[in-house]
């Protein structure tokens, strides 16, 4: 572990809390290590994917199931496309926006829950036609799957959870570019974190006002879809079937959903984007294209913040940075300069800057600093193969030597 600089994890269901506890222990015992978002999820969606509350996990699982079924069923995809056109044609630009938002692996993107809400009504109409039309050529097994999915979607608990997630996750969506290794944004990560926390805290302080809007939105959507607006069954009765004292529906979801999600996001942003992560991503500014475009200069206080254990020759670090600064700050605009960590490490004379080279190699090990395809080959293809293996094989049949380990050298 003394050689480790970054790690990530992805979990669902009952494993969320266990992996969260493990990650907390790793961050405590090994302060040089940073926790990064897991590919292919956007940061805000990854946070919720790892939230140790089963109802939230069920909603995320359902969204991923919807996306998977749409990709697998060409018939459903065509019907959904037509229903989207019919539903949004009266609003200029909405048809193209909604269709574009649900392309590829949209369930992993920043606006995944917004997209799910946008396609919910067209999707339910499409499923209804496929399962009831006498002219439908859908096989019996697919009909069973679609009917089970329809039951999950036509549920008020599902709808209000989508609405709350859509409105709370937008507070941290501004962090996504910073955590994808986008140089110009990562250099100001500290300010972005501060802004995200301010937004979350504002929502916490005015939760009554915000939640009332979200609840009204969810109720309106449910009524339009013909979904009963009521408490989850397990909250209405005790284990013996006796009725519990009725709480206000709006109050229940404010306490059980909105407040918990907001508090979780505040805690996780502070935990994941700690001091070490901010320091490390700030050094992305050493990439030549950024230095040339922004006249970037090195300050002594920034050098003092560096983790000197990462460096080849710590004693000469500041002098070396001065030479690196002179080399790139006034580089000719006609030159094509490296725009990423990995391109910078391929510069022929990088060996003359051993400390910079060491520091950039450390940056390359952070999972959120995305490698180019020529560094790790077809990374997306490997990730898809791994996810298919995990989903299709029961836990007892998996082989430990087939486990997927994402390591940057």
Short mmCIF file of N, CA and C in Angstrom, two decimals, residues 124-190:
data_model
loop_
_atom_site.label_atom_id
_atom_site.label_comp_id
_atom_site.label_asym_id
_atom_site.label_seq_id
_atom_site.Cartn_x
_atom_site.Cartn_y
_atom_site.Cartn_z
N UNK A 124 -43.43 3.92 -20.77
CA UNK A 124 -44.59 3.16 -20.29
C UNK A 124 -45.61 2.94 -21.41
N UNK A 125 -45.80 3.94 -22.24
CA UNK A 125 -46.72 3.78 -23.38
C UNK A 125 -46.20 2.74 -24.37
N UNK A 126 -44.89 2.74 -24.58
CA UNK A 126 -44.28 1.76 -25.50
C UNK A 126 -44.43 0.35 -24.95
N UNK A 127 -44.16 0.18 -23.66
CA UNK A 127 -44.28 -1.14 -23.03
C UNK A 127 -45.73 -1.62 -23.10
N UNK A 128 -46.66 -0.69 -22.83
CA UNK A 128 -48.08 -1.06 -22.90
C UNK A 128 -48.48 -1.57 -24.26
N UNK A 129 -48.03 -0.91 -25.31
CA UNK A 129 -48.35 -1.34 -26.68
C UNK A 129 -47.74 -2.70 -27.00
N UNK A 130 -46.49 -2.89 -26.58
CA UNK A 130 -45.80 -4.14 -26.90
C UNK A 130 -46.43 -5.34 -26.19
N UNK A 131 -46.98 -5.11 -25.01
CA UNK A 131 -47.51 -6.22 -24.20
C UNK A 131 -48.98 -6.51 -24.46
N UNK A 132 -49.70 -5.56 -25.06
CA UNK A 132 -51.15 -5.75 -25.22
C UNK A 132 -51.60 -5.83 -26.67
N UNK A 133 -50.80 -5.32 -27.59
CA UNK A 133 -51.21 -5.31 -28.99
C UNK A 133 -51.24 -6.72 -29.58
N UNK A 134 -52.31 -7.02 -30.28
CA UNK A 134 -52.43 -8.33 -30.93
C UNK A 134 -51.42 -8.49 -32.07
N UNK A 135 -50.95 -7.35 -32.59
CA UNK A 135 -50.01 -7.38 -33.72
C UNK A 135 -48.56 -7.44 -33.25
N UNK A 136 -48.34 -7.40 -31.95
CA UNK A 136 -46.98 -7.39 -31.43
C UNK A 136 -46.32 -8.75 -31.64
N UNK A 137 -45.05 -8.73 -32.08
CA UNK A 137 -44.32 -9.98 -32.30
C UNK A 137 -43.33 -10.26 -31.17
N UNK A 138 -43.56 -9.66 -30.01
CA UNK A 138 -42.67 -9.85 -28.86
C UNK A 138 -42.91 -11.22 -28.25
N UNK A 139 -41.84 -11.94 -27.93
CA UNK A 139 -41.98 -13.28 -27.36
C UNK A 139 -42.46 -13.21 -25.91
N UNK A 140 -42.95 -14.34 -25.42
CA UNK A 140 -43.57 -14.39 -24.09
C UNK A 140 -42.60 -14.02 -22.97
N UNK A 141 -41.35 -14.45 -23.08
CA UNK A 141 -40.36 -14.14 -22.04
C UNK A 141 -40.12 -12.64 -21.94
N UNK A 142 -40.03 -11.99 -23.08
CA UNK A 142 -39.81 -10.53 -23.09
C UNK A 142 -41.01 -9.81 -22.49
N UNK A 143 -42.21 -10.29 -22.79
CA UNK A 143 -43.42 -9.68 -22.24
C UNK A 143 -43.41 -9.75 -20.72
N UNK A 144 -43.00 -10.89 -20.17
CA UNK A 144 -42.92 -11.05 -18.71
C UNK A 144 -41.94 -10.04 -18.12
N UNK A 145 -40.77 -9.91 -18.75
CA UNK A 145 -39.76 -8.96 -18.27
C UNK A 145 -40.29 -7.54 -18.31
N UNK A 146 -40.94 -7.17 -19.41
CA UNK A 146 -41.47 -5.81 -19.57
C UNK A 146 -42.58 -5.51 -18.57
N UNK A 147 -43.44 -6.49 -18.30
CA UNK A 147 -44.52 -6.28 -17.34
C UNK A 147 -43.97 -6.10 -15.93
N UNK A 148 -42.93 -6.85 -15.59
CA UNK A 148 -42.29 -6.69 -14.27
C UNK A 148 -41.64 -5.32 -14.17
N UNK A 149 -41.02 -4.88 -15.27
CA UNK A 149 -40.39 -3.56 -15.28
C UNK A 149 -41.45 -2.47 -15.16
N UNK A 150 -42.57 -2.64 -15.85
CA UNK A 150 -43.65 -1.66 -15.80
C UNK A 150 -44.17 -1.49 -14.38
N UNK A 151 -44.25 -2.58 -13.66
CA UNK A 151 -44.72 -2.52 -12.26
C UNK A 151 -43.78 -1.69 -11.40
N UNK A 152 -42.48 -1.81 -11.65
CA UNK A 152 -41.50 -1.00 -10.90
C UNK A 152 -41.61 0.48 -11.25
N UNK A 153 -41.85 0.76 -12.53
CA UNK A 153 -41.88 2.15 -12.98
C UNK A 153 -43.15 2.87 -12.54
N UNK A 154 -44.26 2.16 -12.50
CA UNK A 154 -45.54 2.79 -12.11
C UNK A 154 -45.69 2.70 -10.59
N UNK A 155 -44.79 3.36 -9.92
CA UNK A 155 -44.75 3.33 -8.47
C UNK A 155 -44.36 4.72 -7.98
N UNK A 156 -45.13 5.29 -7.07
CA UNK A 156 -44.86 6.65 -6.62
C UNK A 156 -43.51 6.77 -5.94
N UNK A 157 -43.12 5.74 -5.19
CA UNK A 157 -41.82 5.77 -4.52
C UNK A 157 -40.69 5.91 -5.54
N UNK A 158 -40.80 5.22 -6.66
CA UNK A 158 -39.81 5.31 -7.73
C UNK A 158 -39.80 6.70 -8.33
N UNK A 159 -40.97 7.26 -8.58
CA UNK A 159 -41.07 8.57 -9.24
C UNK A 159 -40.50 9.68 -8.35
N UNK A 160 -40.88 9.70 -7.07
CA UNK A 160 -40.40 10.79 -6.22
C UNK A 160 -38.90 10.65 -5.95
N UNK A 161 -38.40 9.41 -5.91
CA UNK A 161 -36.95 9.22 -5.74
C UNK A 161 -36.21 9.78 -6.94
N UNK A 162 -36.72 9.54 -8.14
CA UNK A 162 -36.10 10.11 -9.35
C UNK A 162 -36.08 11.64 -9.29
N UNK A 163 -37.20 12.23 -8.88
CA UNK A 163 -37.29 13.69 -8.82
C UNK A 163 -36.30 14.25 -7.82
N UNK A 164 -36.21 13.64 -6.64
CA UNK A 164 -35.28 14.11 -5.61
C UNK A 164 -33.84 13.96 -6.06
N UNK A 165 -33.50 12.82 -6.66
CA UNK A 165 -32.13 12.60 -7.13
C UNK A 165 -31.77 13.59 -8.23
N UNK A 166 -32.69 13.82 -9.13
CA UNK A 166 -32.44 14.79 -10.22
C UNK A 166 -32.09 16.16 -9.65
N UNK A 167 -32.83 16.60 -8.64
CA UNK A 167 -32.66 17.96 -8.11
C UNK A 167 -31.52 18.09 -7.11
N UNK A 168 -31.15 17.01 -6.45
CA UNK A 168 -30.05 17.09 -5.48
C UNK A 168 -28.70 16.86 -6.16
N UNK A 169 -28.65 15.95 -7.12
CA UNK A 169 -27.38 15.64 -7.77
C UNK A 169 -26.88 16.77 -8.65
N UNK A 170 -27.78 17.67 -9.07
CA UNK A 170 -27.32 18.80 -9.88
C UNK A 170 -26.38 19.70 -9.07
N UNK A 171 -26.46 19.64 -7.74
CA UNK A 171 -25.59 20.46 -6.90
C UNK A 171 -24.13 20.04 -7.01
N UNK A 172 -23.89 18.75 -7.26
CA UNK A 172 -22.50 18.27 -7.34
C UNK A 172 -22.08 17.96 -8.77
N UNK A 173 -22.98 18.17 -9.73
CA UNK A 173 -22.63 17.88 -11.12
C UNK A 173 -21.51 18.79 -11.63
N UNK A 174 -21.34 19.96 -11.00
CA UNK A 174 -20.27 20.88 -11.42
C UNK A 174 -18.89 20.30 -11.14
N UNK A 175 -18.82 19.23 -10.34
CA UNK A 175 -17.54 18.61 -10.03
C UNK A 175 -17.11 17.58 -11.07
N UNK A 176 -18.01 17.16 -11.93
CA UNK A 176 -17.69 16.10 -12.88
C UNK A 176 -16.51 16.42 -13.79
N UNK A 177 -16.45 17.61 -14.43
CA UNK A 177 -15.30 17.89 -15.30
C UNK A 177 -13.98 17.89 -14.54
N UNK A 178 -13.97 18.39 -13.30
CA UNK A 178 -12.74 18.44 -12.52
C UNK A 178 -12.20 17.05 -12.26
N UNK A 179 -13.09 16.08 -12.12
CA UNK A 179 -12.68 14.72 -11.79
C UNK A 179 -12.55 13.84 -13.02
N UNK A 180 -12.53 14.44 -14.18
CA UNK A 180 -12.25 13.70 -15.40
C UNK A 180 -10.93 14.15 -16.00
N UNK A 181 -10.13 14.81 -15.18
CA UNK A 181 -8.81 15.20 -15.63
C UNK A 181 -8.79 16.32 -16.62
N UNK A 182 -9.86 17.13 -16.69
CA UNK A 182 -9.87 18.29 -17.58
C UNK A 182 -9.01 19.37 -16.95
N UNK A 183 -7.86 19.64 -17.55
CA UNK A 183 -6.81 20.41 -16.91
C UNK A 183 -7.27 21.77 -16.41
N UNK A 184 -7.90 22.54 -17.29
CA UNK A 184 -8.23 23.92 -16.94
C UNK A 184 -9.21 24.00 -15.79
N UNK A 185 -10.02 22.94 -15.59
CA UNK A 185 -11.02 22.96 -14.53
C UNK A 185 -10.45 22.35 -13.25
N UNK A 186 -9.62 21.31 -13.39
CA UNK A 186 -9.07 20.65 -12.22
C UNK A 186 -8.18 21.58 -11.41
N UNK A 187 -7.54 22.54 -12.06
CA UNK A 187 -6.65 23.45 -11.35
C UNK A 187 -7.41 24.35 -10.38
N UNK A 188 -8.71 24.50 -10.57
CA UNK A 188 -9.52 25.32 -9.67
C UNK A 188 -10.49 24.45 -8.87
N UNK A 189 -10.11 23.20 -8.65
CA UNK A 189 -11.01 22.25 -7.99
C UNK A 189 -11.46 22.74 -6.62
N UNK A 190 -10.54 23.37 -5.87
CA UNK A 190 -10.89 23.79 -4.51
C UNK A 190 -12.08 24.75 -4.51
#
